Coordinates of C-alpha atoms and ligand atoms in Angstrom, one line a residue:
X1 CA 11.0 3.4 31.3
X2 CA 11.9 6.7 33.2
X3 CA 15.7 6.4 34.6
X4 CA 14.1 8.8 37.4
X5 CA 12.3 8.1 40.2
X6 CA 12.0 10.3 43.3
X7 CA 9.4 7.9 45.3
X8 CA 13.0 6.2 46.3
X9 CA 15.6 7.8 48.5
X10 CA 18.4 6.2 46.4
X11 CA 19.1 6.8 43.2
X12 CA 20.4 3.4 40.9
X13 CA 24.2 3.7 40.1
X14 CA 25.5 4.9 36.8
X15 CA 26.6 1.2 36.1
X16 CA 23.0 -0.2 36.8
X17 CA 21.3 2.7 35.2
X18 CA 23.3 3.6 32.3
X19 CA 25.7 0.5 31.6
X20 CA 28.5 3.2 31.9
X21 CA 31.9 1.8 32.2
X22 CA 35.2 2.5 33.3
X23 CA 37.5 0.6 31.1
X24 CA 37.6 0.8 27.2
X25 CA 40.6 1.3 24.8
X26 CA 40.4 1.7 21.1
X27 CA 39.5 4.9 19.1
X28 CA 36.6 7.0 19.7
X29 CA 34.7 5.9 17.0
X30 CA 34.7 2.2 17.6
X31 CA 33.6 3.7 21.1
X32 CA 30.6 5.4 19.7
X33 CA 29.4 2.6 17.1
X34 CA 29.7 -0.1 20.0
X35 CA 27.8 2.0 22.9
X36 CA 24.4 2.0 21.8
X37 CA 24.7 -1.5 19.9
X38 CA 24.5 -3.8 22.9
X39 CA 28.0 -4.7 22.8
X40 CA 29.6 -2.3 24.9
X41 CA 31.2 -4.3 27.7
X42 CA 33.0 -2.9 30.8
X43 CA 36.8 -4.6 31.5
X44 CA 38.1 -4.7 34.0
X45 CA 41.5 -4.5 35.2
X46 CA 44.0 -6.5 37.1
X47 CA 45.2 -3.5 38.4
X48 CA 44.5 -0.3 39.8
X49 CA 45.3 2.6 41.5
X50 CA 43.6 4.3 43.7
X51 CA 39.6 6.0 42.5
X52 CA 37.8 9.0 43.5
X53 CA 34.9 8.4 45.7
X54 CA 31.5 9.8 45.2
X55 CA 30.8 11.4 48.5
X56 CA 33.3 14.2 47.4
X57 CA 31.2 14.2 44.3
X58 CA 27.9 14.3 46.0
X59 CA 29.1 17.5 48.2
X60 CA 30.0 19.1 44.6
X61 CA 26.3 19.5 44.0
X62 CA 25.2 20.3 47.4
X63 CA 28.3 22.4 49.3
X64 CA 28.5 25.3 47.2
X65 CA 24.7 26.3 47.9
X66 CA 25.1 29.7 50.2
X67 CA 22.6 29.1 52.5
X68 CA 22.8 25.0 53.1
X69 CA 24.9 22.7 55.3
X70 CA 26.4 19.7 54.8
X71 CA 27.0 17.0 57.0
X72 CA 28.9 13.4 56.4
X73 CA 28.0 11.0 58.2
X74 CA 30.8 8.4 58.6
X75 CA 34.5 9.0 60.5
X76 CA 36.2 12.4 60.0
X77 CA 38.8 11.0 56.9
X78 CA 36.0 10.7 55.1
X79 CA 35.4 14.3 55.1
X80 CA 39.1 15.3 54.6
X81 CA 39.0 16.6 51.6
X82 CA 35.4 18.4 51.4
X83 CA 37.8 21.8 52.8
X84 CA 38.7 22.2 49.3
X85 CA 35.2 23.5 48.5
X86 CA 36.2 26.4 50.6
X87 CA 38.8 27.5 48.7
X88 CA 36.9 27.0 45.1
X89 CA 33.9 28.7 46.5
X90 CA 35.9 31.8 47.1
X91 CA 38.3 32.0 43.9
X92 CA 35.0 31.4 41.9
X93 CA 33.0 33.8 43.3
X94 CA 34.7 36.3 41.2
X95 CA 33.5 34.3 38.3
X96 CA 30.0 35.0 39.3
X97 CA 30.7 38.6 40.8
X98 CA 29.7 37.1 44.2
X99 CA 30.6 40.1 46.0
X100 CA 30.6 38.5 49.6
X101 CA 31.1 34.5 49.8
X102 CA 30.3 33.1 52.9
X103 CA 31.7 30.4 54.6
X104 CA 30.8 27.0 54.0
X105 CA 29.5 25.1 56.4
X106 CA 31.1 21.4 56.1
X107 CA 30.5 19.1 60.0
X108 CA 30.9 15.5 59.7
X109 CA 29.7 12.8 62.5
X110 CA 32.9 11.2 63.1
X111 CA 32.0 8.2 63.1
X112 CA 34.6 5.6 65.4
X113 CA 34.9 2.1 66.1
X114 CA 32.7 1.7 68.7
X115 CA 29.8 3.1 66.7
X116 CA 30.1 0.8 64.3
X117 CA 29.0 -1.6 66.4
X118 CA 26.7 0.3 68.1
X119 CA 25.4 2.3 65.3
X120 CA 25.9 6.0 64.5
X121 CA 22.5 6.9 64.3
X122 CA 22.3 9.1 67.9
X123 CA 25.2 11.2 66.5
X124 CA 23.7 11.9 63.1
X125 CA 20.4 13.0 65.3
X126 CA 22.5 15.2 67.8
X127 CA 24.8 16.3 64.8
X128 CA 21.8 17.4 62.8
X129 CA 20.7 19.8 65.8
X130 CA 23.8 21.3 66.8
X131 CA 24.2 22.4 62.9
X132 CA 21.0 23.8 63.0
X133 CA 21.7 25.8 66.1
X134 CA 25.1 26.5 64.7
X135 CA 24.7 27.7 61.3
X136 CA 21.1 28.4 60.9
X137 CA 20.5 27.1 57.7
X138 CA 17.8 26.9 55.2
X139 CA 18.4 23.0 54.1
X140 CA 20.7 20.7 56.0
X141 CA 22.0 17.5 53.7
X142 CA 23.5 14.1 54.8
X143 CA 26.1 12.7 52.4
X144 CA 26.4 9.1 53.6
X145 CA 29.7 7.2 53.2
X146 CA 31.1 3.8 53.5
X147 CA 31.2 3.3 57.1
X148 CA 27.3 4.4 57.4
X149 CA 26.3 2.4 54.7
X150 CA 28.0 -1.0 55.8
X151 CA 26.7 -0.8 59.0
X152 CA 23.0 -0.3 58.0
X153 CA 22.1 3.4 59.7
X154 CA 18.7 4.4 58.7
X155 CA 19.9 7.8 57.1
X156 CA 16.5 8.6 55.7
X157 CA 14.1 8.1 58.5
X158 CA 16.4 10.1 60.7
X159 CA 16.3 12.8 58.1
X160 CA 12.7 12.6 57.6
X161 CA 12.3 13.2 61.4
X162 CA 14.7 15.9 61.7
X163 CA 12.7 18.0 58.8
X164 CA 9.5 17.6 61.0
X165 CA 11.5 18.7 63.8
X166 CA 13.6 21.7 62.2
X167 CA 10.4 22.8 59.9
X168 CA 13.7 23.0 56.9
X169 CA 14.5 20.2 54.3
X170 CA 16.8 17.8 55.8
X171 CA 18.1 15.4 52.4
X172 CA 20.0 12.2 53.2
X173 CA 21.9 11.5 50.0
X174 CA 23.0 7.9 49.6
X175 CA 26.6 8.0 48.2
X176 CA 28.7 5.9 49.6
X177 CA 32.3 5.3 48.3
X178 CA 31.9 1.9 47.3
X179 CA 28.4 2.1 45.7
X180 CA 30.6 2.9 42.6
X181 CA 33.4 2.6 40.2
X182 CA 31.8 5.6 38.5
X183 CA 32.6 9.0 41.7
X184 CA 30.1 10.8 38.9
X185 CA 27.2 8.4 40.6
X186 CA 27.8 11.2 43.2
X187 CA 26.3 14.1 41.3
X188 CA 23.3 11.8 40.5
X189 CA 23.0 11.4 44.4
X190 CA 23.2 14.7 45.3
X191 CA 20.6 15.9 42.7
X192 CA 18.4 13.2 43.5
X193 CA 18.1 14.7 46.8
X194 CA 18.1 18.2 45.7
X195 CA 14.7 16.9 43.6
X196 CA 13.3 14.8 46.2
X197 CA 13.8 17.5 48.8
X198 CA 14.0 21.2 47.5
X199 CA 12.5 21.8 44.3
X200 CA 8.5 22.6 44.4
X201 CA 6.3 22.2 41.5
X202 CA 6.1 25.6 39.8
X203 CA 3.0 27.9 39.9
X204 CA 4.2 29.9 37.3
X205 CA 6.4 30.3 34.6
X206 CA 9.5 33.1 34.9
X207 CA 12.2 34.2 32.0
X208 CA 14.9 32.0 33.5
X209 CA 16.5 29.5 32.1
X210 CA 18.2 26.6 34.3
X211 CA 21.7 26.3 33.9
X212 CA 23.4 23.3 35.6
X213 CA 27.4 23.5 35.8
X214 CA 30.5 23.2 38.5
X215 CA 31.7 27.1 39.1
X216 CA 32.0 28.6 35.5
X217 CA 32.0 32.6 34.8
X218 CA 29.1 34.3 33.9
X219 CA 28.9 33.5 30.4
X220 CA 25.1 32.4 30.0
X221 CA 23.8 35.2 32.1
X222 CA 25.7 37.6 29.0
X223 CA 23.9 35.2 26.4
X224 CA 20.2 34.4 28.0
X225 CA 20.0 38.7 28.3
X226 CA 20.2 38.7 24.7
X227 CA 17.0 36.9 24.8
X228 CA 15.2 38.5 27.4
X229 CA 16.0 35.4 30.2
X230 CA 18.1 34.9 33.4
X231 CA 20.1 32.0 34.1
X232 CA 19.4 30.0 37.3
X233 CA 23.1 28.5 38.0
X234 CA 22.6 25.2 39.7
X235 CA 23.9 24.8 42.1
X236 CA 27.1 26.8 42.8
X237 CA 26.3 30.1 44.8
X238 CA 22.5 29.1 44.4
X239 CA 20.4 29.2 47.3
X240 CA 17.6 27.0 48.8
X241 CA 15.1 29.5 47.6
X242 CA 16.1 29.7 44.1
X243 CA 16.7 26.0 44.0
X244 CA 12.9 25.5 45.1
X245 CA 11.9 27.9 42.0
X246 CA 14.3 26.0 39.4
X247 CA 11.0 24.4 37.9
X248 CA 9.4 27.5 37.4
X249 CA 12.5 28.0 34.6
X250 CA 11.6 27.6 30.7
X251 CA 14.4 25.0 30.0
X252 CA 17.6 23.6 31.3
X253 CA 20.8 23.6 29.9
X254 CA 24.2 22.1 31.2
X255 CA 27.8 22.8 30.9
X256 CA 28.4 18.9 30.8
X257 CA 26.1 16.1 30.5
X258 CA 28.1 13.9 32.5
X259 CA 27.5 15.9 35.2
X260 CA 23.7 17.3 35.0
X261 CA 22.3 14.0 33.4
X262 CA 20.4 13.3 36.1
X263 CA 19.1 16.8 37.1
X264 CA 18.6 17.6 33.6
X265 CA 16.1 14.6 33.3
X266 CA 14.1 15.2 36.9
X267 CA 13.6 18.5 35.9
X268 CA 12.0 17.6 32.6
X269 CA 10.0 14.1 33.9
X270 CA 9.0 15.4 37.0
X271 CA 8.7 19.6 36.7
X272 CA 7.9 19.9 33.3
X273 CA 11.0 22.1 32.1
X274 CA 12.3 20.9 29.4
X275 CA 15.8 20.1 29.0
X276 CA 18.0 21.1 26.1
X277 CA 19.1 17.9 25.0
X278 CA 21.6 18.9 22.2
X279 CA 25.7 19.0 24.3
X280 CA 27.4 21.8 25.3
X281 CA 28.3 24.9 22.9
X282 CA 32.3 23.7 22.6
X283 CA 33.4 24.2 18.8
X284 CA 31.5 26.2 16.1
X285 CA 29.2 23.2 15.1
X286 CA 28.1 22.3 18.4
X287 CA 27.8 26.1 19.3
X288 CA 25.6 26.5 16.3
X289 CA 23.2 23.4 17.0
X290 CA 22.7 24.2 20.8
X291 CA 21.6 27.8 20.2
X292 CA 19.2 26.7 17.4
X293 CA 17.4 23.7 20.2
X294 CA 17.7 26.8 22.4
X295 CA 15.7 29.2 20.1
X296 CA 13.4 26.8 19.2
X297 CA 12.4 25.8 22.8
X298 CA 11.8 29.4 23.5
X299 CA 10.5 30.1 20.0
X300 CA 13.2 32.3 19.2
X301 CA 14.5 31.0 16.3
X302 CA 15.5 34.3 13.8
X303 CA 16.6 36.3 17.0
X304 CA 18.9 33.1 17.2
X305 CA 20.1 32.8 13.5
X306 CA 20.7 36.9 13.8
X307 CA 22.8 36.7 16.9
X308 CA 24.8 33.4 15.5
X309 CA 25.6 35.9 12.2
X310 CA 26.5 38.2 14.7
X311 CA 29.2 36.0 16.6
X312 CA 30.7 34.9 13.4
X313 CA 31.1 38.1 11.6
X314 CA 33.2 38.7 15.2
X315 CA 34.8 36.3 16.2
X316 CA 35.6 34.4 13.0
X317 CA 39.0 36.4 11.6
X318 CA 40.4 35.9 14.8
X319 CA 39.3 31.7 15.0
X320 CA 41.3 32.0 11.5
X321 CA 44.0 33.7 12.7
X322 CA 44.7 31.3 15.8
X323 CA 44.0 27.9 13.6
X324 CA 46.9 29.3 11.5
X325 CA 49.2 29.5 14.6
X326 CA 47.7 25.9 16.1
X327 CA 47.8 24.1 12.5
X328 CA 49.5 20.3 13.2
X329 CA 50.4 20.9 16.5
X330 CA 49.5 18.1 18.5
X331 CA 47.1 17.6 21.9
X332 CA 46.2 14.8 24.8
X333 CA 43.5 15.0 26.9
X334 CA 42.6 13.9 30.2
X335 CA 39.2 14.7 31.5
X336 CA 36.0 14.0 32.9
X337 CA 33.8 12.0 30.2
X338 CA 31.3 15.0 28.4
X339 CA 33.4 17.6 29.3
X340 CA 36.3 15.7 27.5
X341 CA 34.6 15.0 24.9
X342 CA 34.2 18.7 24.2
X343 CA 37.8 19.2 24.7
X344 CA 38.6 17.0 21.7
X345 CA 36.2 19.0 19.7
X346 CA 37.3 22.3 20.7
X347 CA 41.4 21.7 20.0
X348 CA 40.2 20.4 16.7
X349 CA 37.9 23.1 15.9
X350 CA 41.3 25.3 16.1
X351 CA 43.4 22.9 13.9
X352 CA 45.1 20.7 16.2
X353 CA 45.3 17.6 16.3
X354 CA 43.8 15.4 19.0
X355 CA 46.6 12.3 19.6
X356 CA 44.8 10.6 21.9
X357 CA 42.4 10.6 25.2
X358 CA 41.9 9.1 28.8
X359 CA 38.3 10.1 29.8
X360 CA 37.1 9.0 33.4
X361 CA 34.9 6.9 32.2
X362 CA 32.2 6.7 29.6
X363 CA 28.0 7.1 29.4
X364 CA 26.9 4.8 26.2
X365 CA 23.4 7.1 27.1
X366 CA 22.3 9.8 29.4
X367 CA 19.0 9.6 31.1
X368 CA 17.3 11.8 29.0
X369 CA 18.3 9.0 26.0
X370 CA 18.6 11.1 23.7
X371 CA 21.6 10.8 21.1
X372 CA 21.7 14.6 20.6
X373 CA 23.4 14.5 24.3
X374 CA 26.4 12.1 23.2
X375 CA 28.9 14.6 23.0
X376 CA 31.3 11.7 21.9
X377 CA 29.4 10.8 18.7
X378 CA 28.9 14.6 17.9
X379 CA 33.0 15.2 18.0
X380 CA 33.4 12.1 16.0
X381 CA 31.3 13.5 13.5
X382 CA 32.5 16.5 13.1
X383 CA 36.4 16.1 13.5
X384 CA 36.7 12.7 12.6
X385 CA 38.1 9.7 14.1
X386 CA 40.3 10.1 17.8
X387 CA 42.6 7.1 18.1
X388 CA 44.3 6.3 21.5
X389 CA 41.1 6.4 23.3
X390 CA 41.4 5.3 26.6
X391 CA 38.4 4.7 29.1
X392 CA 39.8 5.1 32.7
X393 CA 39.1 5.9 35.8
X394 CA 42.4 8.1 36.7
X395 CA 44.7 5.1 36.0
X396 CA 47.7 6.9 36.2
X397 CA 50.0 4.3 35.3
X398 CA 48.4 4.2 32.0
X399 CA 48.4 7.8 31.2
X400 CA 52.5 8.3 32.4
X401 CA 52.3 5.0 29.6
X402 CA 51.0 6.5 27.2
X403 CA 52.3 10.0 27.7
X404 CA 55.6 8.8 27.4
X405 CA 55.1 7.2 23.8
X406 CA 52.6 9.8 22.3
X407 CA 54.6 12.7 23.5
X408 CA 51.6 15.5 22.6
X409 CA 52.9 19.4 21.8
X410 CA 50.4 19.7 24.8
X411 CA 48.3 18.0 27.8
X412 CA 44.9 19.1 28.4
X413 CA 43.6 18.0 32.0
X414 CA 40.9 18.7 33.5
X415 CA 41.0 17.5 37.3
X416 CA 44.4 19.0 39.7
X417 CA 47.4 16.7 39.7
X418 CA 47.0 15.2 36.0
X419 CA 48.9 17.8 34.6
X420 CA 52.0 16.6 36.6
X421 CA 52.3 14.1 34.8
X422 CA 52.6 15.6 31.8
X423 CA 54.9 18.5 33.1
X424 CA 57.0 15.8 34.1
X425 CA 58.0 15.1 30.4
X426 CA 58.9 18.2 29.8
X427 CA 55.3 18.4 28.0
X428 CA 53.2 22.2 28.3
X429 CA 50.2 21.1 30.5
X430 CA 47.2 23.3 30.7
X431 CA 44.1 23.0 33.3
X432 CA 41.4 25.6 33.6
X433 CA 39.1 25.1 36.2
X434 CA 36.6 27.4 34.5
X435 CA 34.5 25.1 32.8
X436 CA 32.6 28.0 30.8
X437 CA 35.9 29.5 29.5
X438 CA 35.7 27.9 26.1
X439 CA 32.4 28.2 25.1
X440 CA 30.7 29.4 22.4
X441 CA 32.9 31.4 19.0
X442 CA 34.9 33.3 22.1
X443 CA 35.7 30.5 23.8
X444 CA 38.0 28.7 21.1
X445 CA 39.4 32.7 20.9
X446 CA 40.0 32.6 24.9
X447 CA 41.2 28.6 24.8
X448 CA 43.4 29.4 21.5
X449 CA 45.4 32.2 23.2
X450 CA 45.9 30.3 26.2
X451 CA 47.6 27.2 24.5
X452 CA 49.4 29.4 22.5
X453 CA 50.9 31.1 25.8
X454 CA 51.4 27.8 27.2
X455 CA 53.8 26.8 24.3
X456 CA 55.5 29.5 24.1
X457 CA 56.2 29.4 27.6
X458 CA 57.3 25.8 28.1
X459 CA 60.7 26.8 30.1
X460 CA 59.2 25.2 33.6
X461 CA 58.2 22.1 32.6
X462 CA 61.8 21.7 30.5
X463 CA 63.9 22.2 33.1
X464 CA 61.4 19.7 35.4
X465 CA 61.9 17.1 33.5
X466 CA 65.2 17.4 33.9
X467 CA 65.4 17.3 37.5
X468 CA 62.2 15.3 38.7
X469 CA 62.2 11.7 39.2
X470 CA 59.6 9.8 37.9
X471 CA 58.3 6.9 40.2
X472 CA 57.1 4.7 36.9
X473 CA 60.3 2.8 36.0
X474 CA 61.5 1.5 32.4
X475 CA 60.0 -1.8 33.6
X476 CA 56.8 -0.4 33.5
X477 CA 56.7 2.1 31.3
X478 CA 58.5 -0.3 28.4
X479 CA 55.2 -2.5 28.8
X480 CA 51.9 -2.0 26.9
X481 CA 50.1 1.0 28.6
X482 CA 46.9 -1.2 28.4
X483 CA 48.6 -4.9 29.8
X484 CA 46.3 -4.8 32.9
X485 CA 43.0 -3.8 31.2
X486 CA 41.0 -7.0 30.6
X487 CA 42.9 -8.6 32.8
X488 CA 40.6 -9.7 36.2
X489 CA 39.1 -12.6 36.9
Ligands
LIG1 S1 35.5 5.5 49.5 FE1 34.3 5.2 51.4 S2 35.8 5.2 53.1 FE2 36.8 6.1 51.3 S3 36.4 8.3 51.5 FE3 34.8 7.5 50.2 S4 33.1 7.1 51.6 FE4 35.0 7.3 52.9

């Protein structure tokens, strides 16, 4: 039965949905053989530290569109941190040679007491207008949070009405902190709305190809050309028109299935373009079987083998070159579940050794089921076995843990503030926001000389180890790493 359904204004948690989990430890294999057997079971812990919530997540797919705003609906804290958006929208643009970036437009209800017993509905309605006579935009979206959802606002009939009124989509997006132990539930949200809302059924077909990521560089536009197509980035610097085109596209791809699941799927079920289901391009195998789905989807198959002859005859010396300088040394990641996964693949693809993981949380299928998207099971196959695999969602008790006895060469993270923890050590942490970077044969070239330079230049996180305190004492970090997994009642 489709995982999709647009008739409904909410879209079923990851949990529900999927049967993902959020905490797992064991090696990535027994990971893999268990997910898709029935007896992959979530545990739960005894304790925990703080999560991420998925109204941040939710404004991920929606607040770097140039042309939309966002509200939230719920009090002002919730918002705090959407401000950040601001600051990747403009050092990205480059990325994408956006040559101007506007501002983006980020208003929140703030929501207090006594509307929580009164209901924050009027706000919402007077908030909606006063955005539209303040920004002007071409789509306004409502990311709902904790506050609005406990106390029952009807987010979607006020948004229905305000689109009748405004004459522009108005999307309420149900994702509301709490919905969740899974924050990714928040990109499924947002695209739910973005499919309900924006996207039109085609009238024609067009030479683009959808491409759904965070903020990467330009790296599919420089591919797709070589094929006569466009990409059609979704959604960073988008904007509402060429989101409502996206199903006139020939396929989809994504940068990272965790992420575009959802999307990926709607745009196949419901618009008819298909979705390529193989993962990402990360490492030389998985580059090599996502360009040949690629040119069959678009019936390009020798242009395909030609230009994958091509990359190797280029890139390969230097691949060899770098695994020579990367043999045995060792690497821990920390990372978002797909794109971890391709992490793994990619520092074993240049000879290192992969010591160990702790992935956000974990997908036993996406909704497109297809086993070709299990980036997991792909990296397992290739590069063998991972041990010291850890599903969890940013426990960073267990990572200091674990840290502290695995002691990598180097730390791989993926999200800001995990590679403290590392540096801390005295252990060369790397994080590159750039999600693209190490794609395809000259992305292990770009990734290879950048862990090279971070060895070599491992003087700062020496001498802070040396003078930082860490807050995890011996008492804890002299325990198991895993003694509160499993533990809850
Ligand atoms: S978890 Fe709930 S209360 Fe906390 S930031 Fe998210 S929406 Fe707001």
């Amino acid at each position: 039965m489709s995982k999709v359904n647009l008739e409904i204004p909410e879209v079923a948690i990851r949990e529900v949905r999927l049967g993902s989990i959020t905490g797992f430890q064991g090696s990535a294999k027994e990971l893999v053989d268990c997910a898709r057997c029935g007896k992959l079971k979530d545990k739960s812990r005894s304790f925990s530290q703080c999560l991420g919530c998925s109204t941040s997540i939710a404004a991920c797919t929606t607040v770097l569109i140039q042309d939309a705003a966002v509200i939230s609906h719920g009090p002002v804290g919730c918002s705090s941190c959407l401000h950040e958006y601001e600051f990747t929208y403009r050092v990205n643009a480059a990325l994408r040679e956006v040559k101007n970036p506007t501002q983006r437009k980020i208003y929140s209800t703030n929501l207090e007491e006594k509307d929580t017993i009164y209901g924050g509905i009027k706000k919402l309605e007077s908030a909606i207008r006063e955005v539209y006579k303040r920004a002007n935009p071409k789509a306004i979206f409502i990311i709902t949070t904790c506050a609005a959802g406990i106390i029952g606002d009807d987010v979607e009939s006020v948004a229905n009405v305000a689109q009748e009124e405004l004459g522009i989509p108005v999307a309420a997006i149900f994702c509301e902190g709490f919905r969740s132990k899974m924050w990714t539930t928040g990109f499924d949200a947002g695209y739910h709305g973005i499919a309900r809302k924006i996207i039109k059924k085609a009238e024609k077909k067009r030479n683009i190809i959808n491409v759904v990521n965070f903020w990467g560089s330009d790296i599919f536009g420089k591919w797709f050309r070589e094929f006569g197509y466009e990409p059609n980035y979704i959604t960073p610097y988008a904007t509402i028109d060429s989101l409502e085109h996206s199903s006139e596209a020939v396929a989809t791809v994504q940068a990272c299935a965790t992420l575009g699941s959802y999307l990926g799927a709607a745009l196949e079920q419901e618009f008819g373009v298909p979705e390529i289901k193989n993962s990402p391009p990360y490492g030389i195998a998985q580059t090599d079987r996502w360009f040949r789905e690629l040119g069959t989807l678009i019936g390009k198959e020798k242009e395909v083998e030609e230009f994958l002859e091509k990359q190797k005859e280029k890139y390969m010396p230097q691949i060899e070159e770098l695994r020579e300088k990367l043999k045995g040394k060792t690497a821990y990641v920390t990372a978002g579940a797909s794109h971890g996964h391709s992490l793994l693949g990619l520092l074993q693809e240049l000879g290192m050794e992969a010591t160990g993981a702790a992935i956000f949380h974990h997908d036993p299928v996406y909704d497109n089921e297809e086993l070709d998207s299990d980036t997991l099971q792909h990296v397992v196959k290739d590069y063998g076995d991972v041990k010291n695999y850890n599903v969890c969602n940013k426990q960073e008790f267990e990572l200091v843990n674990v840290l502290n006895r695995v002691k990598p060469d180097i730390l791989f993270a993926r999200h800001g503030g995990m590679t403290l923890w590392g540096a801390k050590f005295g252990i060369p942490s790397l994080l590159i926001g750039d999600e693209h970077f190490g794609m395809g044969y000259e992305g292990l070239i770009n990734y290879g000389k950048r862990i090279l330079e971070t060895l070599e230049n491992d003087e700062f996180v020496k001498n802070l180890e040396k003078h930082s305190l860490n807050p995890y004492t011996k008492w804890w970090l002299d325990q198991e790493p895993y003694t509160f997994l499993g533990g809850a009642k």
